[in-house]
CSV table of C-alpha atoms and ligand atoms in Angstrom, one decimal:
chain,number,residue,atom,x,y,z
A,1,UNK,CA,0.0,-0.2,0.3
A,2,UNK,CA,1.2,3.5,-0.7
A,3,UNK,CA,1.3,6.5,1.9
A,4,UNK,CA,1.3,9.8,-0.4
A,5,UNK,CA,3.6,11.7,1.8
A,6,UNK,CA,6.0,8.8,2.1
A,7,UNK,CA,5.9,8.2,-1.7
A,8,UNK,CA,6.2,11.8,-2.3
A,9,UNK,CA,8.9,12.4,0.0
A,10,UNK,CA,11.0,9.7,-2.2
A,11,UNK,CA,10.2,11.1,-5.1
A,12,UNK,CA,11.8,14.5,-4.4
A,13,UNK,CA,15.1,13.0,-2.6
A,14,UNK,CA,14.9,11.3,-5.9
A,15,UNK,CA,14.7,14.3,-8.0
A,16,UNK,CA,16.3,16.9,-6.2
A,17,UNK,CA,15.3,20.5,-7.4
A,18,UNK,CA,13.0,20.1,-9.7
A,19,UNK,CA,10.1,21.1,-8.5
A,20,UNK,CA,7.8,21.8,-11.7
A,21,UNK,CA,8.2,17.8,-11.9
A,22,UNK,CA,7.8,16.9,-8.4
A,23,UNK,CA,4.1,19.8,-8.6
A,24,UNK,CA,3.2,17.7,-11.7
A,25,UNK,CA,3.7,14.5,-10.4
A,26,UNK,CA,1.8,15.4,-6.8
A,27,UNK,CA,-1.6,16.1,-8.8
A,28,UNK,CA,-1.4,13.3,-10.1
A,29,UNK,CA,-0.2,10.4,-7.4
A,30,UNK,CA,-3.5,12.6,-5.5
A,31,UNK,CA,-5.9,11.8,-7.7
A,32,UNK,CA,-4.6,8.0,-8.5
A,33,UNK,CA,-3.8,7.1,-5.3
A,34,UNK,CA,-6.9,5.4,-4.1
A,35,UNK,CA,-7.5,3.6,-7.1
A,36,UNK,CA,-3.7,2.4,-6.7
A,37,UNK,CA,-4.2,1.5,-3.6
A,38,UNK,CA,-7.5,-0.5,-4.3
A,39,UNK,CA,-6.1,-2.7,-6.8
A,40,UNK,CA,-3.1,-5.2,-5.5
A,41,UNK,CA,-1.9,-5.5,-9.4
A,42,UNK,CA,-0.7,-1.8,-9.4
A,43,UNK,CA,0.8,-2.0,-6.1
A,44,UNK,CA,2.3,-5.3,-6.8
A,45,UNK,CA,3.7,-4.1,-10.0
A,46,UNK,CA,5.3,-1.1,-8.3
A,47,UNK,CA,3.5,1.3,-10.6
A,48,UNK,CA,3.7,4.5,-9.2
A,49,UNK,CA,7.8,4.2,-8.8
A,50,UNK,CA,7.6,3.2,-12.9
A,51,UNK,CA,5.1,5.6,-14.3
A,52,UNK,CA,7.1,8.9,-12.2
A,53,UNK,CA,10.6,7.6,-13.5
A,54,UNK,CA,11.4,8.7,-17.3
A,55,UNK,CA,12.4,5.8,-19.6
A,56,UNK,CA,15.6,8.1,-20.5
A,57,UNK,CA,16.4,11.2,-20.4
A,58,UNK,CA,19.1,12.7,-22.9
A,59,UNK,CA,20.8,16.0,-22.8
A,60,UNK,CA,23.5,17.1,-25.1
A,61,UNK,CA,25.0,20.2,-26.3
A,62,UNK,CA,24.3,22.7,-29.0
A,63,UNK,CA,26.7,24.6,-30.8
A,64,UNK,CA,26.5,27.5,-33.2
A,65,UNK,CA,27.4,31.0,-34.3
A,66,UNK,CA,25.5,33.8,-34.1
A,67,UNK,CA,25.5,36.7,-36.3
A,68,UNK,CA,28.7,38.1,-35.2
A,69,UNK,CA,30.4,35.5,-35.9
A,70,UNK,CA,30.7,34.2,-32.5
A,71,UNK,CA,30.5,30.6,-30.4
A,72,UNK,CA,27.8,30.2,-28.5
A,73,UNK,CA,26.7,27.1,-26.6
A,74,UNK,CA,23.1,25.9,-25.5
A,75,UNK,CA,21.8,23.2,-23.5
A,76,UNK,CA,19.6,20.6,-25.4
A,77,UNK,CA,17.2,17.5,-23.9
A,78,UNK,CA,15.1,14.8,-25.0
A,79,UNK,CA,13.1,13.1,-22.4
A,80,UNK,CA,11.4,10.3,-23.5
A,81,UNK,CA,9.1,9.6,-20.5
A,82,UNK,CA,6.8,6.4,-21.4
A,83,UNK,CA,6.3,4.3,-24.5
A,84,UNK,CA,3.9,2.0,-23.4
A,85,UNK,CA,1.1,3.0,-25.4
A,86,UNK,CA,2.9,4.2,-28.7
A,87,UNK,CA,5.6,6.3,-30.0
A,88,UNK,CA,7.4,9.4,-27.5
A,89,UNK,CA,5.3,12.3,-28.8
A,90,UNK,CA,5.7,15.7,-27.5
A,91,UNK,CA,6.9,19.4,-28.1
A,92,UNK,CA,10.2,20.7,-28.1
A,93,UNK,CA,10.6,24.3,-26.1
A,94,UNK,CA,12.8,26.9,-26.7
A,95,UNK,CA,13.0,28.8,-24.2
A,96,UNK,CA,15.9,30.5,-21.5
A,97,UNK,CA,13.9,29.0,-18.5
A,98,UNK,CA,14.3,25.1,-19.9
A,99,UNK,CA,16.0,22.7,-17.3
A,100,UNK,CA,16.1,19.4,-17.4
A,101,UNK,CA,13.4,19.2,-14.4
A,102,UNK,CA,11.0,21.8,-16.8
A,103,UNK,CA,11.1,19.0,-19.4
A,104,UNK,CA,10.3,16.0,-17.3
A,105,UNK,CA,7.2,17.7,-15.9
A,106,UNK,CA,6.2,18.5,-19.5
A,107,UNK,CA,6.8,14.6,-20.7
A,108,UNK,CA,5.3,13.9,-17.8
A,109,UNK,CA,1.9,15.5,-18.3
A,110,UNK,CA,2.3,14.2,-21.8
A,111,UNK,CA,1.9,10.6,-20.8
A,112,UNK,CA,-1.1,11.3,-19.6
A,113,UNK,CA,-2.5,13.6,-21.7
A,114,UNK,CA,-1.8,11.8,-24.9
A,115,UNK,CA,-3.5,8.6,-23.5
A,116,UNK,CA,-6.8,10.9,-23.0
A,117,UNK,CA,-6.7,11.5,-26.8
A,118,UNK,CA,-6.9,7.3,-27.1
A,119,UNK,CA,-4.3,7.4,-30.0
A,120,UNK,CA,-1.5,5.4,-29.9
A,121,UNK,CA,1.6,7.6,-28.7
A,122,UNK,CA,3.6,7.7,-25.7
A,123,UNK,CA,4.6,10.8,-24.2
A,124,UNK,CA,8.1,12.8,-24.4
A,125,UNK,CA,9.3,16.5,-24.4
A,126,UNK,CA,12.2,18.1,-25.5
A,127,UNK,CA,13.8,21.5,-25.7
A,128,UNK,CA,17.0,24.0,-25.2
A,129,UNK,CA,17.8,27.1,-23.1
A,130,UNK,CA,18.2,28.8,-25.9
A,131,UNK,CA,16.3,32.0,-26.1
A,132,UNK,CA,14.6,33.0,-29.7
A,133,UNK,CA,13.7,36.6,-28.6
A,134,UNK,CA,15.3,38.7,-30.9
A,135,UNK,CA,17.6,36.4,-32.9
A,136,UNK,CA,17.9,36.8,-36.7
A,137,UNK,CA,16.2,34.3,-39.1
A,138,UNK,CA,19.8,32.9,-40.1
A,139,UNK,CA,20.5,32.6,-36.3
A,140,UNK,CA,17.4,30.4,-35.5
A,141,UNK,CA,18.0,28.4,-38.8
A,142,UNK,CA,21.8,27.7,-37.3
A,143,UNK,CA,20.3,26.8,-34.1
A,144,UNK,CA,17.5,24.4,-35.2
A,145,UNK,CA,20.3,22.9,-37.5
A,146,UNK,CA,22.7,22.3,-35.1
A,147,UNK,CA,19.8,21.0,-32.6
A,148,UNK,CA,18.8,18.4,-34.8
A,149,UNK,CA,22.0,17.0,-36.0
A,150,UNK,CA,22.6,15.7,-32.5
A,151,UNK,CA,18.5,14.9,-31.7
A,152,UNK,CA,17.9,12.8,-35.1
A,153,UNK,CA,20.1,9.9,-33.4
A,154,UNK,CA,17.3,9.6,-30.8
A,155,UNK,CA,14.1,10.1,-32.9
A,156,UNK,CA,12.2,8.1,-35.4
A,157,UNK,CA,8.9,7.9,-37.1
A,158,UNK,CA,8.2,4.8,-35.0
A,159,UNK,CA,10.5,6.2,-32.0
A,160,UNK,CA,9.6,9.1,-30.8
A,161,UNK,CA,8.0,12.4,-33.0
A,162,UNK,CA,8.7,16.0,-31.6
A,163,UNK,CA,6.6,18.5,-32.5
A,164,UNK,CA,6.6,22.5,-31.7
A,165,UNK,CA,6.2,24.1,-28.3
A,166,UNK,CA,6.8,27.5,-26.4
A,167,UNK,CA,9.3,29.1,-28.8
A,168,UNK,CA,9.2,26.3,-31.9
A,169,UNK,CA,6.5,27.5,-34.3
A,170,UNK,CA,6.3,26.1,-38.1
A,171,UNK,CA,9.4,28.0,-38.7
A,172,UNK,CA,11.7,25.9,-36.4
A,173,UNK,CA,9.7,23.1,-37.4
A,174,UNK,CA,11.1,23.7,-41.4
A,175,UNK,CA,14.5,24.1,-40.2
A,176,UNK,CA,14.5,21.1,-38.1
A,177,UNK,CA,12.6,18.8,-40.3
A,178,UNK,CA,14.8,20.2,-43.1
A,179,UNK,CA,18.0,19.1,-41.5
A,180,UNK,CA,16.6,15.5,-40.2
A,181,UNK,CA,15.8,15.1,-43.9
A,182,UNK,CA,19.7,16.2,-45.4
A,183,UNK,CA,20.9,13.6,-42.7
A,184,UNK,CA,18.6,10.8,-43.0
A,185,UNK,CA,16.9,10.8,-47.1
A,186,UNK,CA,13.7,10.1,-45.4
A,187,UNK,CA,10.2,11.5,-46.3
A,188,UNK,CA,8.5,9.7,-42.6
A,189,UNK,CA,7.1,13.0,-41.3
A,190,UNK,CA,9.6,12.6,-37.9
A,191,UNK,CA,8.1,15.7,-36.6
A,192,UNK,CA,4.4,16.8,-36.4
A,193,UNK,CA,3.4,21.1,-37.0
A,194,UNK,CA,4.8,20.3,-40.5
A,195,UNK,CA,4.2,23.2,-43.2
A,196,UNK,CA,1.4,22.3,-45.4
A,197,UNK,CA,3.2,21.9,-48.6
A,198,UNK,CA,5.7,19.5,-46.7
A,199,UNK,CA,3.5,16.9,-45.0
A,200,UNK,CA,1.7,19.1,-42.1
A,201,UNK,CA,-1.9,18.6,-41.3
A,202,UNK,CA,-4.5,21.2,-41.8
A,203,UNK,CA,-5.9,22.8,-38.6
A,204,UNK,CA,-2.6,21.6,-36.7
A,205,UNK,CA,-1.6,25.5,-35.5
A,206,UNK,CA,-5.1,26.4,-34.5
A,207,UNK,CA,-5.8,22.8,-32.6
A,208,UNK,CA,-4.7,23.5,-29.4
A,209,UNK,CA,-7.0,26.7,-29.3
A,210,UNK,CA,-9.8,25.3,-30.5
A,211,UNK,CA,-9.8,21.9,-28.8
A,212,UNK,CA,-9.9,23.7,-25.4
A,213,UNK,CA,-12.7,25.6,-26.7
A,214,UNK,CA,-14.4,22.6,-27.8
A,215,UNK,CA,-13.7,20.9,-24.6
A,216,UNK,CA,-15.0,24.6,-22.7
A,217,UNK,CA,-18.2,24.2,-24.6
A,218,UNK,CA,-19.0,21.0,-23.3
A,219,UNK,CA,-18.1,22.0,-20.1
A,220,UNK,CA,-20.7,24.7,-20.0
A,221,UNK,CA,-23.1,22.2,-21.5
A,222,UNK,CA,-22.9,20.1,-18.6
A,223,UNK,CA,-24.1,22.8,-16.4
A,224,UNK,CA,-26.6,23.2,-19.1
A,225,UNK,CA,-25.2,26.8,-19.8
A,226,UNK,CA,-24.2,28.2,-23.4
A,227,UNK,CA,-21.3,30.0,-24.4
A,228,UNK,CA,-23.1,32.4,-25.9
A,229,UNK,CA,-22.5,36.0,-24.5
A,230,UNK,CA,-19.9,34.7,-22.2
A,231,UNK,CA,-16.6,37.0,-21.6
A,232,UNK,CA,-13.5,35.7,-21.5
A,233,UNK,CA,-10.0,36.2,-20.2
A,234,UNK,CA,-7.1,35.2,-22.3
A,235,UNK,CA,-3.6,35.3,-21.5
A,236,UNK,CA,-0.6,34.9,-24.3
A,237,UNK,CA,-0.7,35.4,-27.6
A,238,UNK,CA,1.1,32.6,-29.5
A,239,UNK,CA,-1.0,30.0,-31.9
A,240,UNK,CA,-2.6,28.8,-28.8
A,241,UNK,CA,-4.2,32.1,-27.7
A,242,UNK,CA,-4.7,32.9,-31.2
A,243,UNK,CA,-7.1,29.7,-32.0
A,244,UNK,CA,-9.0,30.1,-28.3
A,245,UNK,CA,-9.8,33.5,-29.7
A,246,UNK,CA,-11.3,32.6,-32.9
A,247,UNK,CA,-13.4,29.7,-31.9
A,248,UNK,CA,-14.7,31.5,-28.7
A,249,UNK,CA,-15.8,34.1,-30.9
A,250,UNK,CA,-17.2,31.9,-33.5
A,251,UNK,CA,-19.1,29.9,-30.4
A,252,UNK,CA,-20.9,33.3,-29.4
A,253,UNK,CA,-18.4,34.2,-26.4
A,254,UNK,CA,-16.3,37.4,-26.5
A,255,UNK,CA,-13.1,37.6,-25.7
A,256,UNK,CA,-12.3,40.7,-23.9
A,257,UNK,CA,-9.1,40.5,-22.6
A,258,UNK,CA,-5.6,39.4,-23.9
A,259,UNK,CA,-2.4,39.7,-22.1
A,260,UNK,CA,1.1,39.4,-22.8
A,261,UNK,CA,4.5,40.3,-20.4
A,262,UNK,CA,3.6,44.0,-20.8
A,263,UNK,CA,0.2,43.9,-19.2
A,264,UNK,CA,-3.3,43.4,-20.7
A,265,UNK,CA,-5.7,45.0,-22.4
A,266,UNK,CA,-9.8,45.5,-22.1
A,267,UNK,CA,-11.2,45.2,-25.1
A,268,UNK,CA,-15.0,45.4,-25.2
A,269,UNK,CA,-15.6,44.8,-28.5
A,270,UNK,CA,-13.6,41.5,-28.5
A,271,UNK,CA,-10.3,40.6,-29.5
A,272,UNK,CA,-11.3,37.6,-31.7
A,273,UNK,CA,-11.4,39.3,-35.1
A,274,UNK,CA,-8.9,37.9,-38.0
A,275,UNK,CA,-7.6,41.8,-38.3
A,276,UNK,CA,-6.5,42.0,-34.5
A,277,UNK,CA,-4.8,38.7,-34.9
A,278,UNK,CA,-3.0,39.5,-37.9
A,279,UNK,CA,-1.6,42.9,-36.3
A,280,UNK,CA,-0.5,40.9,-32.9
A,281,UNK,CA,1.6,38.3,-35.1
A,282,UNK,CA,3.1,40.8,-37.1
A,283,UNK,CA,3.9,42.6,-34.0
A,284,UNK,CA,5.5,39.3,-32.3
A,285,UNK,CA,7.2,38.2,-35.6
A,286,UNK,CA,9.1,41.7,-35.5
A,287,UNK,CA,10.1,41.0,-31.5
A,288,UNK,CA,8.2,44.2,-30.4
A,289,UNK,CA,6.0,44.6,-27.3
A,290,UNK,CA,2.4,43.4,-28.6
A,291,UNK,CA,-0.2,44.9,-26.0
A,292,UNK,CA,0.5,48.6,-25.9
A,293,UNK,CA,0.5,49.0,-29.4
A,294,UNK,CA,-2.9,46.9,-29.7
A,295,UNK,CA,-4.4,49.1,-27.5
A,296,UNK,CA,-3.3,51.8,-29.1
A,297,UNK,CA,-4.5,50.6,-32.6
A,298,UNK,CA,-7.8,49.2,-31.7
A,299,UNK,CA,-8.8,51.7,-29.1
A,300,UNK,CA,-8.6,49.2,-26.4
A,301,UNK,CA,-7.7,49.9,-22.7
A,302,UNK,CA,-4.1,49.5,-21.7
A,303,UNK,CA,-3.2,48.3,-18.3
A,304,UNK,CA,0.2,47.9,-18.1
A,305,UNK,CA,2.7,45.6,-15.9
A,306,UNK,CA,-1.2,44.2,-14.7
A,307,UNK,CA,-2.2,40.3,-14.9
A,308,UNK,CA,-5.2,39.3,-16.8
A,309,UNK,CA,-7.2,37.6,-13.8
A,310,UNK,CA,-8.3,40.8,-12.2
A,311,UNK,CA,-10.7,41.6,-14.4
A,312,UNK,CA,-14.4,40.4,-14.1
A,313,UNK,CA,-15.3,37.8,-16.9
A,314,UNK,CA,-17.1,34.6,-17.1
A,315,UNK,CA,-14.4,32.4,-18.0
A,316,UNK,CA,-10.7,32.7,-17.6
A,317,UNK,CA,-7.8,30.7,-20.0
A,318,UNK,CA,-4.4,30.8,-19.1
A,319,UNK,CA,-2.8,30.0,-22.2
A,320,UNK,CA,1.0,31.2,-22.0
A,321,UNK,CA,3.1,29.6,-19.2
A,322,UNK,CA,3.4,27.0,-16.6
A,323,UNK,CA,2.3,28.6,-13.0
A,324,UNK,CA,0.8,31.8,-14.7
A,325,UNK,CA,-2.0,32.3,-12.4
A,326,UNK,CA,-1.6,31.7,-8.7
A,327,UNK,CA,-3.4,31.8,-5.6
A,328,UNK,CA,-3.9,35.5,-5.4
A,329,UNK,CA,-5.3,35.5,-8.8
A,330,UNK,CA,-7.6,32.7,-8.4
A,331,UNK,CA,-9.0,34.8,-5.6
A,332,UNK,CA,-9.8,37.7,-7.1
A,333,UNK,CA,-11.4,35.6,-10.2
A,334,UNK,CA,-13.2,33.9,-7.7
A,335,UNK,CA,-14.6,37.4,-6.0
A,336,UNK,CA,-15.6,38.6,-9.1
A,337,UNK,CA,-17.6,35.7,-10.3
A,338,UNK,CA,-15.7,33.4,-12.6
A,339,UNK,CA,-18.0,30.5,-13.6
A,340,UNK,CA,-15.2,28.3,-15.7
A,341,UNK,CA,-11.2,28.2,-16.0
A,342,UNK,CA,-9.8,26.2,-18.7
A,343,UNK,CA,-6.1,25.8,-18.1
A,344,UNK,CA,-4.8,25.9,-21.8
A,345,UNK,CA,-1.2,26.5,-21.2
A,346,UNK,CA,0.3,23.2,-19.3
A,347,UNK,CA,0.1,23.7,-15.5
A,348,UNK,CA,-0.7,26.9,-16.2
A,349,UNK,CA,-2.1,27.5,-12.6
A,350,UNK,CA,-0.1,26.6,-9.4
A,351,UNK,CA,-1.2,23.9,-7.1
A,352,UNK,CA,-2.8,26.4,-4.6
A,353,UNK,CA,-4.7,28.2,-7.3
A,354,UNK,CA,-5.4,24.8,-8.6
A,355,UNK,CA,-7.3,23.7,-5.0
A,356,UNK,CA,-9.2,27.0,-4.3
A,357,UNK,CA,-11.1,27.1,-7.7
A,358,UNK,CA,-12.1,23.0,-6.7
A,359,UNK,CA,-12.8,24.3,-3.3
A,360,UNK,CA,-14.9,26.7,-4.6
A,361,UNK,CA,-16.8,24.4,-7.2
A,362,UNK,CA,-15.7,26.0,-10.0
A,363,UNK,CA,-15.6,23.9,-12.8
A,364,UNK,CA,-11.9,23.9,-14.0
A,365,UNK,CA,-10.3,21.9,-16.8
A,366,UNK,CA,-7.0,21.1,-16.0
A,367,UNK,CA,-4.1,21.5,-19.5
A,368,UNK,CA,-3.7,17.8,-20.0
A,369,UNK,CA,-7.6,17.7,-20.9
A,370,UNK,CA,-8.0,21.1,-22.3
A,371,UNK,CA,-5.0,21.4,-24.4
A,372,UNK,CA,-5.1,17.9,-25.6
A,373,UNK,CA,-6.4,19.1,-28.9
A,374,UNK,CA,-3.0,20.0,-30.2
A,375,UNK,CA,-1.1,17.0,-29.6
A,376,UNK,CA,-4.1,14.9,-30.9
A,377,UNK,CA,-4.4,16.7,-34.2
A,378,UNK,CA,-0.6,16.2,-34.0
A,379,UNK,CA,-1.3,12.0,-33.9
A,380,UNK,CA,-4.1,12.8,-36.7
A,381,UNK,CA,-0.9,14.4,-38.9
A,382,UNK,CA,1.0,11.3,-38.1
A,383,UNK,CA,-1.4,9.2,-39.2
A,384,UNK,CA,-2.4,11.2,-42.4
A,385,UNK,CA,1.8,10.7,-43.0
A,386,UNK,CA,1.5,7.1,-42.4
A,387,UNK,CA,-1.0,6.8,-45.2
A,388,UNK,CA,0.8,9.6,-47.6
A,389,UNK,CA,-2.7,10.9,-47.4
A,390,UNK,CA,-4.1,14.1,-46.5
A,391,UNK,CA,-7.7,15.0,-44.9
A,392,UNK,CA,-9.7,18.2,-45.4
A,393,UNK,CA,-9.7,20.6,-43.0
A,394,UNK,CA,-13.7,19.8,-42.4
A,395,UNK,CA,-12.6,15.8,-41.6
A,396,UNK,CA,-9.6,16.8,-39.0
A,397,UNK,CA,-11.3,19.9,-37.4
A,398,UNK,CA,-14.5,16.9,-37.2
A,399,UNK,CA,-12.2,14.4,-35.7
A,400,UNK,CA,-10.9,16.9,-32.9
A,401,UNK,CA,-13.7,17.9,-32.0
A,402,UNK,CA,-15.1,14.1,-31.6
A,403,UNK,CA,-11.6,13.7,-29.2
A,404,UNK,CA,-12.0,16.5,-27.3
A,405,UNK,CA,-16.6,15.4,-26.6
A,406,UNK,CA,-14.6,12.1,-25.6
A,407,UNK,CA,-12.0,13.2,-23.2
A,408,UNK,CA,-14.8,15.2,-21.9
A,409,UNK,CA,-17.0,12.8,-21.0
A,410,UNK,CA,-13.6,10.2,-19.7
A,411,UNK,CA,-13.6,13.2,-17.4
A,412,UNK,CA,-17.3,13.1,-16.5
A,413,UNK,CA,-16.7,8.9,-16.0
A,414,UNK,CA,-14.1,9.7,-13.5
A,415,UNK,CA,-14.1,12.5,-11.8
A,416,UNK,CA,-18.1,13.0,-11.5
A,417,UNK,CA,-19.4,13.1,-7.8
A,418,UNK,CA,-22.7,14.3,-6.9
A,419,UNK,CA,-23.3,17.9,-8.9
A,420,UNK,CA,-19.6,18.8,-9.2
A,421,UNK,CA,-17.1,17.4,-11.9
A,422,UNK,CA,-13.8,17.1,-10.5
A,423,UNK,CA,-11.7,17.4,-13.6
A,424,UNK,CA,-8.5,17.0,-12.4
A,425,UNK,CA,-9.1,13.7,-10.9
A,426,UNK,CA,-11.1,12.6,-14.0
A,427,UNK,CA,-8.5,13.1,-16.2
A,428,UNK,CA,-5.8,12.1,-14.3
A,429,UNK,CA,-7.6,8.9,-13.4
A,430,UNK,CA,-8.6,8.2,-17.3
A,431,UNK,CA,-5.2,8.9,-18.5
A,432,UNK,CA,-3.3,7.1,-15.7
A,433,UNK,CA,-5.8,3.5,-16.0
A,434,UNK,CA,-4.6,3.2,-19.9
A,435,UNK,CA,-0.8,3.5,-19.0
A,436,UNK,CA,-0.7,1.7,-16.5
A,437,UNK,CA,-2.6,-1.3,-17.9
A,438,UNK,CA,-0.5,-1.1,-20.8
A,439,UNK,CA,2.5,-0.9,-18.7
A,440,UNK,CA,1.6,-4.5,-16.6
A,441,UNK,CA,0.3,-6.4,-19.9
A,442,UNK,CA,3.9,-5.6,-21.0
A,443,UNK,CA,5.6,-6.6,-18.4
A,444,UNK,CA,9.3,-5.2,-17.3
B,501,2IT,O1,2.0,20.5,-25.0
B,501,2IT,C1,2.0,20.1,-26.2
B,501,2IT,O2,1.1,19.0,-25.9
B,501,2IT,C2,2.5,20.2,-27.0
B,501,2IT,N1,3.4,21.0,-27.3
B,501,2IT,C3,2.1,19.7,-28.1
B,501,2IT,C4,3.1,18.3,-28.6
B,501,2IT,C5,2.4,17.7,-30.2
B,501,2IT,O3,3.6,16.4,-30.2
B,501,2IT,O4,1.8,18.2,-30.7
């Protein structure tokens, strides 16, 4: 039988100085420990020790030359967390905050998220402490080439299929895939999030945000409510926030707050138009501040240095970074009458914030359920690559929607108690069971 505190103390001792990994593991272990203790097969199989230990962590050196001719050295990683149900699958993050501990948290989360998609994908994550901000196109190209020269030794279409994440979009996937093809002479689609002309899937760029709003729509319906007229606050201005704003608007809701590192804007006319997003993407691509120029151009109110969570809205959607929404933010949102919280970034809320939402009976969707549409559509890209075929946007979108509805159903099945759906518990139990059962059936 497992004891939560003893197990967590031991895990922390084995993984020192990795607070994000411990946070992610604790949330899952808390949700599943009763199920594990109630099943002697899980206990005998030492399933908790096995599921919290990555299969493999790979660390390598990335050397490249900047535009001044100076040599630069970065750290590169790939964490191959668990391949019980399919090839390792998960994004690559380029951000100065990236450490092995960050990627272990993300790879661990990815394992359960990928299980929830119903597609055969294991969990992995990779990245580098390289900071792409302010770098020229030529520097990005040289960095990506060098990163892939090393990474290609460890990945393959049946082994490990990386994709994008923060700091890695279509351009970076292109440069990395180009180098992979140069070295291997293969057209196996080993990365997802590829360009549409060279093996990518329609809908992949918008899939994470679209999927999150399909999930939100299900949450709202489960309360006998509707998305129509709901006001939403969103943080972030990448592909994920963009997809969420567009789909939320299509569903009849209104995104009134959008935030970036320089503060947030309150735009009572709504953020979700193509013209507004094209402008934000133009600013982002030229490495400029986004929120202040947006406010000026579209006559919205700008709140410099403030977080999006102080505004009265019906729905809060963190779409930027881990732990971006803390206990104080949660209390402000609740005091202002927030009705739903959809975590679209990976572990976007601190553990204390999540507990506050759940104790206040606010429907709260964890990232591993709400943002699973991104990797699910990566799975659909893999299917299309294997078939040497491509589906229409409508076909991919319909499959994505069905997957999100099914994930919501799984959360209800495992997380509903009385009239409250605990989506954290539901997602963790549903994601865990499939991986754990597969591990047991496969032996060790
Ligand atoms: O966090 C995520 O699920 C992603 N960054 C997408 C991973 C993928 O393989 O598409």
